[in-house]
Coordinates of C-alpha atoms and ligand atoms in Angstrom, one line a residue:
X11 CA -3.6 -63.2 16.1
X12 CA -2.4 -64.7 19.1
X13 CA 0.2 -67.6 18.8
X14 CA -1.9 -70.6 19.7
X15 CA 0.4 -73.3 17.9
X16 CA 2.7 -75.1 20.8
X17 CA 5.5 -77.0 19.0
X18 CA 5.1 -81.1 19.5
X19 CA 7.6 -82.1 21.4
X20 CA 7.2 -79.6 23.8
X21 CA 3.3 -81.5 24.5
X22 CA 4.9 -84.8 24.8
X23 CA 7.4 -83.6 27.3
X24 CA 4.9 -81.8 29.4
X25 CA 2.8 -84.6 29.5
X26 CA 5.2 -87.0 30.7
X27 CA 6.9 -84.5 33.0
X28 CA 2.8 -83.9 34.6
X29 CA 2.6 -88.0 34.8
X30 CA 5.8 -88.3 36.7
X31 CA 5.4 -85.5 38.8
X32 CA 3.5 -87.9 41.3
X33 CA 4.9 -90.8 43.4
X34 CA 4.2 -93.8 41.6
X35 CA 4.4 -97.9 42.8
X36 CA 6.3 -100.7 41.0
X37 CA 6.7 -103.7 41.1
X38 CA 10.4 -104.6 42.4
X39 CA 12.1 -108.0 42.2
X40 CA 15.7 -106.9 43.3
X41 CA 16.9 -107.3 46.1
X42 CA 16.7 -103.9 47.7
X43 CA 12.8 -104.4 47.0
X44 CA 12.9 -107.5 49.4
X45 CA 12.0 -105.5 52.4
X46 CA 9.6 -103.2 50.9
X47 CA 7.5 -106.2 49.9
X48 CA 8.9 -106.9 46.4
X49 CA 7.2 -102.9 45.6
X50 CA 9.5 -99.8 45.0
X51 CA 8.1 -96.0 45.1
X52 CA 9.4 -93.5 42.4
X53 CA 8.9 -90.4 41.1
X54 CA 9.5 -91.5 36.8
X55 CA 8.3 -94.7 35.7
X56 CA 8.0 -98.4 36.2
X57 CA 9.9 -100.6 34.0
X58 CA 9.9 -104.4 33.6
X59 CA 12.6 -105.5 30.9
X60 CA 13.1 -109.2 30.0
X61 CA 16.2 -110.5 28.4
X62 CA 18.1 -113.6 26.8
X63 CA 21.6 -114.0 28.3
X64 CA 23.3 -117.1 27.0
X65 CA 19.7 -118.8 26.7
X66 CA 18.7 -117.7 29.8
X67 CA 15.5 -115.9 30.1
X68 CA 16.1 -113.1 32.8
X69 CA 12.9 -111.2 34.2
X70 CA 13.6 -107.5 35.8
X71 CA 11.1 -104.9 36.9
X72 CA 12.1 -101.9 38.7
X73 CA 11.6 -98.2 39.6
X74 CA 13.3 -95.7 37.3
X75 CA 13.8 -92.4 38.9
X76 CA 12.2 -89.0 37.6
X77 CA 16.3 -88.1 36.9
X78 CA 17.0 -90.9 34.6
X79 CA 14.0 -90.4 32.3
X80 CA 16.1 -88.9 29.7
X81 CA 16.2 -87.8 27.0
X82 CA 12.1 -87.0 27.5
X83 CA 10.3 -88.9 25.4
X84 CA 12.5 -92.0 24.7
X85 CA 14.3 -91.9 27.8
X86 CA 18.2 -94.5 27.1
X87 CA 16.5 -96.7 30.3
X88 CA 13.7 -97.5 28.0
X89 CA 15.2 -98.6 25.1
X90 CA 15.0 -102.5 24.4
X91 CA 17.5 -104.0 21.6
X92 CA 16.3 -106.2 19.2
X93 CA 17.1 -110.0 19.9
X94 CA 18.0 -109.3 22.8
X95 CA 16.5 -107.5 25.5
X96 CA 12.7 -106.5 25.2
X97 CA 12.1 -103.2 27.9
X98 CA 8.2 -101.9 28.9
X99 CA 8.2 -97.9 31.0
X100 CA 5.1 -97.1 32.1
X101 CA 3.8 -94.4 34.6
X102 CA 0.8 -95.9 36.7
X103 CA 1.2 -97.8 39.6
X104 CA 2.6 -101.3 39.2
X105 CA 2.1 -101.2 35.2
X106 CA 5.4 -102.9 35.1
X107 CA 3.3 -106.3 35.9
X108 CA 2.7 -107.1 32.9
X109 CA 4.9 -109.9 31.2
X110 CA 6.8 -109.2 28.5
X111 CA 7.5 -111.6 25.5
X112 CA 11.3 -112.9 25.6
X113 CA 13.0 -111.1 22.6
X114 CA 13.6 -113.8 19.6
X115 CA 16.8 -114.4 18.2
X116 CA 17.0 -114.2 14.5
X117 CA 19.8 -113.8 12.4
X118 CA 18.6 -110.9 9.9
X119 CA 18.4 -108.7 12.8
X120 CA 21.6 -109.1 14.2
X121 CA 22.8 -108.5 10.9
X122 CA 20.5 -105.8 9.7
X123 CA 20.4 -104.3 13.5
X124 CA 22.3 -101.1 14.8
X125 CA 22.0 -97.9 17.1
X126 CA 21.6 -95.1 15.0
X127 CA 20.0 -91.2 16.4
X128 CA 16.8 -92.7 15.4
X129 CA 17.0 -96.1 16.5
X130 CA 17.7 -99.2 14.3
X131 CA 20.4 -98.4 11.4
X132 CA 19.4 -100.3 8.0
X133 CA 21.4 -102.3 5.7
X134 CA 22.1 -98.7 3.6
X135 CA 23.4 -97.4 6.8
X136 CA 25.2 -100.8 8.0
X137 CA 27.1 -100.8 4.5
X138 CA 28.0 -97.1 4.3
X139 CA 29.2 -97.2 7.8
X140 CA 31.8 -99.9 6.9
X141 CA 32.5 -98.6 2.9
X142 CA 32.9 -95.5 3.9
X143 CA 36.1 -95.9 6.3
X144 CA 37.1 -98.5 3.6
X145 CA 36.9 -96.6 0.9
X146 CA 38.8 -93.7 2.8
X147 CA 41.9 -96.1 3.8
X148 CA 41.8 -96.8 0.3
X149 CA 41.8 -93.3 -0.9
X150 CA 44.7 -92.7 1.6
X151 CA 46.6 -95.3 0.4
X152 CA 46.6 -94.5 -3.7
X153 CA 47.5 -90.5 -2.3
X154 CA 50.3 -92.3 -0.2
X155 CA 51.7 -94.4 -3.3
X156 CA 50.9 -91.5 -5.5
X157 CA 53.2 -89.4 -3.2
X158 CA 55.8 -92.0 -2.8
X159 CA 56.3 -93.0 -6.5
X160 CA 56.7 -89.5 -7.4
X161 CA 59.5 -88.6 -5.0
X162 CA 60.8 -91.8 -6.1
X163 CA 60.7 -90.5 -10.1
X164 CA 62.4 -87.3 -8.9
X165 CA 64.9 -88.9 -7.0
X166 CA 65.8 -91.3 -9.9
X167 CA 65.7 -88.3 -12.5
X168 CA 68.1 -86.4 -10.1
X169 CA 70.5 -89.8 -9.7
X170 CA 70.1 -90.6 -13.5
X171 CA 71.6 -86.9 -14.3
X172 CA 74.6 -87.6 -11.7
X173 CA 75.2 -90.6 -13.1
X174 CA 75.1 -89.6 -16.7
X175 CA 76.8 -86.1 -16.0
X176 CA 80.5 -87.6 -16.9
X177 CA 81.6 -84.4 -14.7
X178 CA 80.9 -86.2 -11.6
X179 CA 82.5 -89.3 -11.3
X180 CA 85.2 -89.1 -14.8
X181 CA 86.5 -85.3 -15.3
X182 CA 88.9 -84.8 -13.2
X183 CA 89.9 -80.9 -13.3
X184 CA 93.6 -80.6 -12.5
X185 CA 93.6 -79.0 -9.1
X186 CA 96.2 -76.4 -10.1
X187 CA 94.3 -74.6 -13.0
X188 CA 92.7 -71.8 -12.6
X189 CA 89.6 -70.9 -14.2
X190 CA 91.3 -68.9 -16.7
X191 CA 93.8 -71.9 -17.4
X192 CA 91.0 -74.3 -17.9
X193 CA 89.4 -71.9 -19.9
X194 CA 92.3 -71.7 -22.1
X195 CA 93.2 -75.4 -22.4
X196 CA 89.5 -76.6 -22.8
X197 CA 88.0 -74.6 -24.9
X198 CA 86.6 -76.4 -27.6
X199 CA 89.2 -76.2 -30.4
X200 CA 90.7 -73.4 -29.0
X201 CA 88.0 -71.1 -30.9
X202 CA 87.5 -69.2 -27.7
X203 CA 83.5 -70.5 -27.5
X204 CA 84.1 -71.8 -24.2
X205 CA 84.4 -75.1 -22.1
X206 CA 82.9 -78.2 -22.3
X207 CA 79.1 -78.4 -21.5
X208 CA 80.3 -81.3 -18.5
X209 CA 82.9 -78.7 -17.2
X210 CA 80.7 -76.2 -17.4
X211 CA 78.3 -78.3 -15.2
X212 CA 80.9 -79.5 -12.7
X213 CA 82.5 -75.7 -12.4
X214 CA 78.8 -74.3 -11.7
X215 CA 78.1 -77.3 -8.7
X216 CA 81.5 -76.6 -7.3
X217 CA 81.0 -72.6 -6.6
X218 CA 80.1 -71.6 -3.2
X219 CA 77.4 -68.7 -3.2
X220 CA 78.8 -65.6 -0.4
X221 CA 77.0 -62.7 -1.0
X222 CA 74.0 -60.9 -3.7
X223 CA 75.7 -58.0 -4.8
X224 CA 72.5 -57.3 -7.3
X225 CA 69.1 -57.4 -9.1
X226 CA 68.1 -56.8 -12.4
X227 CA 64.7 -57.7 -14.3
X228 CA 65.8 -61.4 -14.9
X229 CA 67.3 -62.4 -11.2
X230 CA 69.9 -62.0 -8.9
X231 CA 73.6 -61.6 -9.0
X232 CA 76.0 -63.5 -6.3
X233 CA 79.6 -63.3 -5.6
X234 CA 80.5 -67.2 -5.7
X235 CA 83.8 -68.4 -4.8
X236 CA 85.6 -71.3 -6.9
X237 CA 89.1 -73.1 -6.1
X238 CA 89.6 -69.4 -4.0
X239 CA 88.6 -67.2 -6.8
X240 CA 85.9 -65.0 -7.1
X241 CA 83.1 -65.4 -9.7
X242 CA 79.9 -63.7 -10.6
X243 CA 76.8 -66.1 -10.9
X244 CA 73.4 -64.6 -11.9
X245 CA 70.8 -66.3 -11.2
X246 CA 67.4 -66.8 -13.6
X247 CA 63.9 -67.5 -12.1
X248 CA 62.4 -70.8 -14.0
X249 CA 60.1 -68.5 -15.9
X250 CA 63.0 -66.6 -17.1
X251 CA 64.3 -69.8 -18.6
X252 CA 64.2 -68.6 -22.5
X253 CA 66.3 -65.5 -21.1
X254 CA 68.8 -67.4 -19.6
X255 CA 69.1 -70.1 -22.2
X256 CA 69.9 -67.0 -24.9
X257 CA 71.9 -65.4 -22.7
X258 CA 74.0 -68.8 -22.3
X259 CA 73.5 -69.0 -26.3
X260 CA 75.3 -65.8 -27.5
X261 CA 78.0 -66.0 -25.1
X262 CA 78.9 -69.4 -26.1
X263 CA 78.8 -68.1 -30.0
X264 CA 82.5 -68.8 -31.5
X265 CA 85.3 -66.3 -31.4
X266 CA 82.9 -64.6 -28.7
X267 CA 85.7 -64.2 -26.2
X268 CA 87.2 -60.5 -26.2
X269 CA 89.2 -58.3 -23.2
X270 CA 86.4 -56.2 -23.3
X271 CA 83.5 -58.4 -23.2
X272 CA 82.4 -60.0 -20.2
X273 CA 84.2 -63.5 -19.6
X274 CA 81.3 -66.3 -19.8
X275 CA 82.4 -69.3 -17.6
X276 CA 79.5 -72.1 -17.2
X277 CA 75.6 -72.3 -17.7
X278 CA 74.2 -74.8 -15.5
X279 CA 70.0 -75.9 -15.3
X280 CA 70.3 -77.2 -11.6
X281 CA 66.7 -79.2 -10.9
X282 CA 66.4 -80.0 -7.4
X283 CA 63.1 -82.1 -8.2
X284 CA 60.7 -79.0 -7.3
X285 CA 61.9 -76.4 -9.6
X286 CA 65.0 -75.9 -11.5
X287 CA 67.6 -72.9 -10.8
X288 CA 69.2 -71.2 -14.4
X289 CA 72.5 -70.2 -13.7
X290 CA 75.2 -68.2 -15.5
X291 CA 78.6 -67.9 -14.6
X292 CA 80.6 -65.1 -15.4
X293 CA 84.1 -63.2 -14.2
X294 CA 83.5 -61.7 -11.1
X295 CA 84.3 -57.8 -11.6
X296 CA 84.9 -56.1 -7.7
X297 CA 83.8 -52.5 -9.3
X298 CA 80.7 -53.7 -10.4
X299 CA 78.8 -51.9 -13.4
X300 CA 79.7 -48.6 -15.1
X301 CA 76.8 -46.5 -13.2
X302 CA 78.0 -48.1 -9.7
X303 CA 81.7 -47.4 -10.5
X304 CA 80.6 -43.5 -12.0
X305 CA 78.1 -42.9 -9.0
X306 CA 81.6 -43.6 -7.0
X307 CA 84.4 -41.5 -8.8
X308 CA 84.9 -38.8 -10.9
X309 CA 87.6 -39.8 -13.4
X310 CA 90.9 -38.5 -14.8
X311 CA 91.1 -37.5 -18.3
X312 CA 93.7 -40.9 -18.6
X313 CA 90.7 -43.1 -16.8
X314 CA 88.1 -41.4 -19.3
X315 CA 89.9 -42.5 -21.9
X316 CA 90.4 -45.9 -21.0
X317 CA 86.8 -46.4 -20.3
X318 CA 85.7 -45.2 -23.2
X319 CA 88.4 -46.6 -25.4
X320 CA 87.6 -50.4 -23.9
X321 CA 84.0 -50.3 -24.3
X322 CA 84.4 -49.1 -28.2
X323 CA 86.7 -51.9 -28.4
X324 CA 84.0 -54.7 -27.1
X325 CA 81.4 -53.1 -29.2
X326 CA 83.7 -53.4 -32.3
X327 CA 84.4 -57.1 -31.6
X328 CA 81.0 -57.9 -31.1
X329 CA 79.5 -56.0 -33.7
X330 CA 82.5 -57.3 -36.3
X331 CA 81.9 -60.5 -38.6
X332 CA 84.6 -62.3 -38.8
X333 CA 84.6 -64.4 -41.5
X334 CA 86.0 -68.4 -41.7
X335 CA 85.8 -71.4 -40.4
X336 CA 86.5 -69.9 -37.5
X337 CA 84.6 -67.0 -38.1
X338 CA 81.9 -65.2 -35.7
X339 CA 78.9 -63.6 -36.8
X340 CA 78.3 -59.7 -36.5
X341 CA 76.0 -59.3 -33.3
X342 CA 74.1 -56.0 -32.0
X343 CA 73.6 -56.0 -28.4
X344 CA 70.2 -54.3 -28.2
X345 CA 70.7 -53.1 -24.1
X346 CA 73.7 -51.0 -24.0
X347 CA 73.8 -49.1 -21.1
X348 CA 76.1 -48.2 -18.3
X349 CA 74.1 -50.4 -16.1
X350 CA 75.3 -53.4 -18.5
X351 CA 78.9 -52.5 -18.8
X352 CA 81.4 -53.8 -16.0
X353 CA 84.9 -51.9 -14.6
X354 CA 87.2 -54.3 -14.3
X355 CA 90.4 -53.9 -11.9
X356 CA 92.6 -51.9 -14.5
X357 CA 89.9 -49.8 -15.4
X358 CA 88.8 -51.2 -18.8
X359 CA 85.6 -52.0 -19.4
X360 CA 83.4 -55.2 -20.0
X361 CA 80.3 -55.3 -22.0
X362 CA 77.7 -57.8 -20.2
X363 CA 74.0 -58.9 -20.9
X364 CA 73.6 -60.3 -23.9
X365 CA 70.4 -61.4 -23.2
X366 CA 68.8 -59.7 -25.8
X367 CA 71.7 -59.5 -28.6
X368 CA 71.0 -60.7 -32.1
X369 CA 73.1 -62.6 -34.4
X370 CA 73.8 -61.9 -38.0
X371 CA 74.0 -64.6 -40.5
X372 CA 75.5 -63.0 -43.9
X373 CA 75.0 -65.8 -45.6
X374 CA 71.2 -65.6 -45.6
X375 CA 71.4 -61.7 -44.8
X376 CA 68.8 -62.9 -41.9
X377 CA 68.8 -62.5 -38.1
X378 CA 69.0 -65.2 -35.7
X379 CA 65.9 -64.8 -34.0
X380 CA 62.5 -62.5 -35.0
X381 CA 63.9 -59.3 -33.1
X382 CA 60.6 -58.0 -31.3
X383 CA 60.2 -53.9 -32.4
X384 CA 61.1 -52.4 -29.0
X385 CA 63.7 -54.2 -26.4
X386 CA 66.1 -52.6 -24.4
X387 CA 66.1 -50.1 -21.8
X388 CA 63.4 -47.0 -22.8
X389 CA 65.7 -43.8 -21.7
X390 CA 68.7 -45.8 -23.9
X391 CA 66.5 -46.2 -27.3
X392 CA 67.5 -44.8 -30.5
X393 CA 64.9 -42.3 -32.0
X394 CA 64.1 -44.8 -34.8
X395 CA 63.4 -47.5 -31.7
X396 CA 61.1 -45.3 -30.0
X397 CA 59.3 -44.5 -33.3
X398 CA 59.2 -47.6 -34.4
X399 CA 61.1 -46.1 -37.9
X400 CA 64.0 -48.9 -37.8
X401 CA 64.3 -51.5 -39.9
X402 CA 64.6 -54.5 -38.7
X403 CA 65.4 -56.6 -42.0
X404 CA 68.3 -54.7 -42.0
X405 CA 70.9 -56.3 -39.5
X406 CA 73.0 -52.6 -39.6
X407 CA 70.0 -50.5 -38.1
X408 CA 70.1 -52.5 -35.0
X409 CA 73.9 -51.8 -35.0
X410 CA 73.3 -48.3 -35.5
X411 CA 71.1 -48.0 -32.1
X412 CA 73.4 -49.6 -30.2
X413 CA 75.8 -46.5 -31.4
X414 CA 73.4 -44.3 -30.2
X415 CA 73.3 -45.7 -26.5
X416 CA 77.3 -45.5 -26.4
X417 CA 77.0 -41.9 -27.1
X418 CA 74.6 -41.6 -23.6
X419 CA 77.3 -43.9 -22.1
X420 CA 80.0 -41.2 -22.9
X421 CA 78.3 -38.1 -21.9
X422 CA 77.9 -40.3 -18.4
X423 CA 81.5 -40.8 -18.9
X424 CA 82.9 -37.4 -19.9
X425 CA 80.5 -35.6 -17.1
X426 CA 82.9 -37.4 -14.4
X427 CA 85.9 -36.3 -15.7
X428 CA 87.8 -34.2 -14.4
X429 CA 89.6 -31.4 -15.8
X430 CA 91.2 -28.0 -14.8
X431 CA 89.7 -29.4 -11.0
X432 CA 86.2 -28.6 -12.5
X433 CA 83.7 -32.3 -12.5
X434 CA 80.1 -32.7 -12.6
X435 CA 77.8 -34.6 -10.6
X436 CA 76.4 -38.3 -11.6
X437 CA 73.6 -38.1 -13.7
X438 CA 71.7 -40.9 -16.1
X439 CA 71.3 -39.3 -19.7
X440 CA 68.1 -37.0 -20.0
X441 CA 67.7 -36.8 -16.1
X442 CA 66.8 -33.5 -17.1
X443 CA 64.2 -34.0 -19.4
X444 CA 62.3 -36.9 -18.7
X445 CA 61.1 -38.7 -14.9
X446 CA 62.6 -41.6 -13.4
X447 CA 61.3 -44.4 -15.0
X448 CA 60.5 -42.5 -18.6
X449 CA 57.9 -44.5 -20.6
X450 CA 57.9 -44.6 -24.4
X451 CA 56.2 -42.0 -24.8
X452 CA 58.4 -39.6 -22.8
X453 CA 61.0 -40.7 -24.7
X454 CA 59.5 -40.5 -27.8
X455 CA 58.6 -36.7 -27.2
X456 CA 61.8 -35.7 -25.9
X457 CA 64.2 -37.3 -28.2
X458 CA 62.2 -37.8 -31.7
X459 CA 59.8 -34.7 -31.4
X460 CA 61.8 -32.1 -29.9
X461 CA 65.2 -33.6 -31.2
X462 CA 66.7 -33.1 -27.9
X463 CA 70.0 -34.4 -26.5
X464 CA 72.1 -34.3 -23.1
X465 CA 73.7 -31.6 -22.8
X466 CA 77.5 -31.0 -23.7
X467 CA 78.9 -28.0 -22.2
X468 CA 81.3 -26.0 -23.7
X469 CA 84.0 -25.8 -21.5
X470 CA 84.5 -29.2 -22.5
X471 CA 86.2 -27.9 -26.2
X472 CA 88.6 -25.9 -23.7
X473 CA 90.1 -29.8 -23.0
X474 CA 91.2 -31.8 -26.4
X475 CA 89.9 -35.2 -24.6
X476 CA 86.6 -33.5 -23.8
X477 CA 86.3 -31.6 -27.3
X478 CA 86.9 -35.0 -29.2
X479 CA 84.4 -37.1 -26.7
X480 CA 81.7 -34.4 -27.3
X481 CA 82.3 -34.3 -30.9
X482 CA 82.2 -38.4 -31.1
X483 CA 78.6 -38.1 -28.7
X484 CA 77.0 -35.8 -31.2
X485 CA 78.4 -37.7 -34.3
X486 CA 76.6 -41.2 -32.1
X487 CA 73.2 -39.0 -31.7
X488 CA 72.2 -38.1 -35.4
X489 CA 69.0 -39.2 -36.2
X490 CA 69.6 -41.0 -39.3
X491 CA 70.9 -44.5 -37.4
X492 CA 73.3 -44.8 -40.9
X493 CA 75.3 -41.4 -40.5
X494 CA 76.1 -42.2 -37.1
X495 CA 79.9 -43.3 -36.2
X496 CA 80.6 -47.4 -36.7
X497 CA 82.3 -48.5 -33.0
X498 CA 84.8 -49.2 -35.4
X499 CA 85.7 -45.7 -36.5
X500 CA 85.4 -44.8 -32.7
X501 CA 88.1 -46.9 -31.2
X502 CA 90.1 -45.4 -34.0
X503 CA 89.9 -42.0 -32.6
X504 CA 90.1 -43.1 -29.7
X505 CA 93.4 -45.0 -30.1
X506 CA 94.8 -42.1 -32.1
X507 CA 93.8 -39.7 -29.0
X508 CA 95.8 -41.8 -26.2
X509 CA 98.6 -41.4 -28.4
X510 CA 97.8 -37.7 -28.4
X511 CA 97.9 -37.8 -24.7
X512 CA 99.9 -40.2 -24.3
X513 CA 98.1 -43.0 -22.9
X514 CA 99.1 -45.8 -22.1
X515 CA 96.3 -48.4 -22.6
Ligands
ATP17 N1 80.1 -60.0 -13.4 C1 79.8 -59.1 -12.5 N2 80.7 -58.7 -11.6 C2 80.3 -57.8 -10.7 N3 79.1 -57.3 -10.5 C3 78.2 -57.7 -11.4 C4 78.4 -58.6 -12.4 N4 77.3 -58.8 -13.1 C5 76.4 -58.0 -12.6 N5 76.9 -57.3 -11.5 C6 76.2 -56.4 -10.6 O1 74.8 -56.8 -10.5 C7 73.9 -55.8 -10.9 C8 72.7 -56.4 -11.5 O2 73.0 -56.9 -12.8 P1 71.9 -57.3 -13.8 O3 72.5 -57.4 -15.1 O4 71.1 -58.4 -13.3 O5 70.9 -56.1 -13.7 P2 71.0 -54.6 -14.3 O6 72.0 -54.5 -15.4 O7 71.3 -53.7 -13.1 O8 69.6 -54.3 -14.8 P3 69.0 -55.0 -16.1 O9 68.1 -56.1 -15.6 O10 68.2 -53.9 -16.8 O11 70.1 -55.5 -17.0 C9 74.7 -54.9 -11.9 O12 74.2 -53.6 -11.9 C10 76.1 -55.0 -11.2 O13 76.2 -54.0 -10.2
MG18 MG1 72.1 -55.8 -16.7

């Protein structure tokens, strides 16, 4: 069927456009119209308008070119305003004779009056137009107070902590002391738990960060400098806030502080009013972990020794309840690995991360915290860890695993060492067996199913440091947790071999 419908507005146009297509007469009473006999010729419309200007009645009519007829329809030209000016277009000749009324002043229409797209706005329009802005400056204004008291509140929450923090306008830290000094005067009651809380706080805002020198699952780890010295600060995410705060917790435990345990210096929460940083201060140690110092050098039989010798001796400490007053609690680290031990300068070793240890209170035979079944690092777990076999009532079985992952740190050891000129290469314990990042499972097959170990070669009973480091591995890797070595029984062989050697340690 054959589109008959024309749209509306296209009729009206046409039909004015086909009316001012002609020339048209007006009447004229400006003064350009006074020679043409008060009559104007036009190719748009006549138009008379009449209008009150301070109480003065004002008569016009003129020609309105074809041009200005816009926009079609209700051309602007043609448009009267209420009150004030009453306009007549027309488009036959001298139409614009007639006389219009003069527009009447009344106060509800100057009120209720406006230009809106369709013509006169109404009171709803009138009020929304002047709400609306209103109520906008107002919303503004609460956002800007809003804004303002909060940075205010942050800035007085930040003050408040300087001002309580006695560290920053009381302690005075003699300028001569060292950390080690201040370590050794303050520490509370000379129990070896560490320094003050304040001390803590003003050591940790005094360090200058230099360089990251690495990452693990719960942050970074800077070299920071203090009064010239270097220290190690690693640094917690604020979701990794329980990790840090345990961390902080076991190192701080009593008696704590050992040669071969890493040296805890300060915990500090530092809020800067948008999130808070969780730092932990430790002794800086150039050589770095274990596996960095291993991936590096091969090792003497002498330097073997020592490394294995040292870390036996942190483990003993920290596994050991000592009991007393002074007394410190037996604790299982739960993440032994060569990735978590440190090298210091004179070759000794420095068990770190104690982020996941657990405490022993013998008093209660309880733990400190609800252990969860499976922590640590997978390719380090015990068989009975990856089987889910330990018990975890009994505080020993946790000690037991931790034997276990020495064992893997001494076959890491004792592959690096070199004897009669022969050394192996690097390699992380069952690089062999399992891939890179190993899950559970892997693990689980490998090490419980198959009952397999790393490899000890035997050339290594051909040296007596080897032979007894292989024979302490295997006596660490049983898979009953309770026949295994004690750490303590270790650095007892260990002793008795430097003496064998002849050692010095
Ligand atoms: N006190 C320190 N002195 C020198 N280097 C350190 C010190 N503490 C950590 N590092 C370095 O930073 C690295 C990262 O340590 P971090 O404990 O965060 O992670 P990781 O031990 O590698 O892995 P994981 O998160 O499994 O413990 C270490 O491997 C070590 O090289
Ligand atoms: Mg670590």
């Amino acid at each position: 069927m054959a589109n008959w419908r024309i749209p509306l507005a296209a009729v009206v146009v046409q039909a004015v456009l086909s009316r001012t297509s002609q020339a048209l007469w007006c009447n004229c009473t400006t003064a350009q119209c006074e020679k043409t006999g008060s009559q104007c010729e036009t190719d748009g419309a006549c138009m008379a308008s009449t209008s009150l200007i301070d109480g003065q009645e004002q008569h016009i009519r003129v020609c309105i070119t074809r041009d200005k007829l816009v926009p079609p329809g209700q051309p602007f030209y043609c448009r009267g305003a209420e009150g004030f000016l009453n306009i007549h277009c027309c488009y036959t000749d001298y139409c614009n004779s007639i006389d219009l009324k003069v527009p009447s002043v009344t106060t509800s229409s100057g009120l209720g009056g406006g230009y809106g797209p369709g013509g006169t706005w109404g009171l709803v329009e009138l009020v929304a137009v002047i709400v609306g802005p209103l109520f906008l400056l107002c919303l503004l204004l609460l956002v800007g107070v809003f804004l303002y008291q909060y940075h205010q509140r942050a800035y007085n929450h930040r003050q408040r902590l300087e001002v309580e923090d006695p560290s920053c306008d009381h302690i005075y830290l003699p300028k001569d002391r060292t950390l080690q000094d201040l370590i050794y005067d303050l520490s509370t009651s000379g129990s070896g738990s560490g320094l003050p809380l304040f001390v803590q706080r003003t050591v940790a805002r005094t360090i200058v960060l230099q360089e990251i020198i690495g990452k693990g699952r719960f942050g970074e780890v800077w070299r920071g400098r203090w009064r010239g010295g270097d220290v190690a600060v690693k640094i917690f995410s604020s979701r990794e806030e329980r990790s840090w705060f345990r961390e902080a917790e076991i190192y701080q435990t009593i008696m704590l502080r050992h040669e071969n345990i890493l040296g805890f210096i300060a915990a500090d929460n530092k809020d800067n009013g948008t999130w808070t940083q969780l730092w932990l201060v430790s002794d800086y140690h150039e050589h770095g972990s274990l596996f960095d110092y291993l991936n590096h050098y091969s090792v003497t039989t002498e330097g073997m020794i020592k490394l294995a010798l040292s870390a036996a001796s942190g483990l003993a400490h920290l596994h050991m309840e000592i009991l007393g007053t002074q007394g410190k609690p037996g604790i299982a680290h739960r993440d032994l690995k060569s990735k978590n031990i440190l090298v210091k300068k004179n070759c000794n070793c420095a068990i770190a991360d104690l982020g996941l240890a657990v405490r022993h209170d013998s008093a209660t035979d309880t733990i400190d915290i609800a252990p969860n079944q499976r922590v640590g690092t997978k390719r380090y777990m015990a068989p009975e860890v990856l089987d889910e076999t330990i018990n975890m009532r009994h505080f020993e079985s946790f000690k037991c695993a931790d034997i276990y992952a020495l064992g893997l740190v001494y076959w890491e050891i004792a592959r690096r060492c070199n004897s009669g000129g022969i050394h192996e290469d690097y390699q992380l314990p069952y690089y062999d067996l399992v891939p890179s990042d190993p899950s559970i499972e892997e693990m689980r097959k490998v090490v419980c199913d198959q009952k397999l170990r790393p490899n000890i070669p035997n050339w290594w009973r051909s040296y007596e440091a080897l032979r007894v480091m292989g024979k302490i591995m295997r006596e660490c890797w049983y898979a009953n947790g309770a026949a295994r070595l004690t750490a303590l029984r270790i650095k007892k062989t260990l002793s008795q071999l430097t003496i064998q050697e002849d050692i010095k340690v």
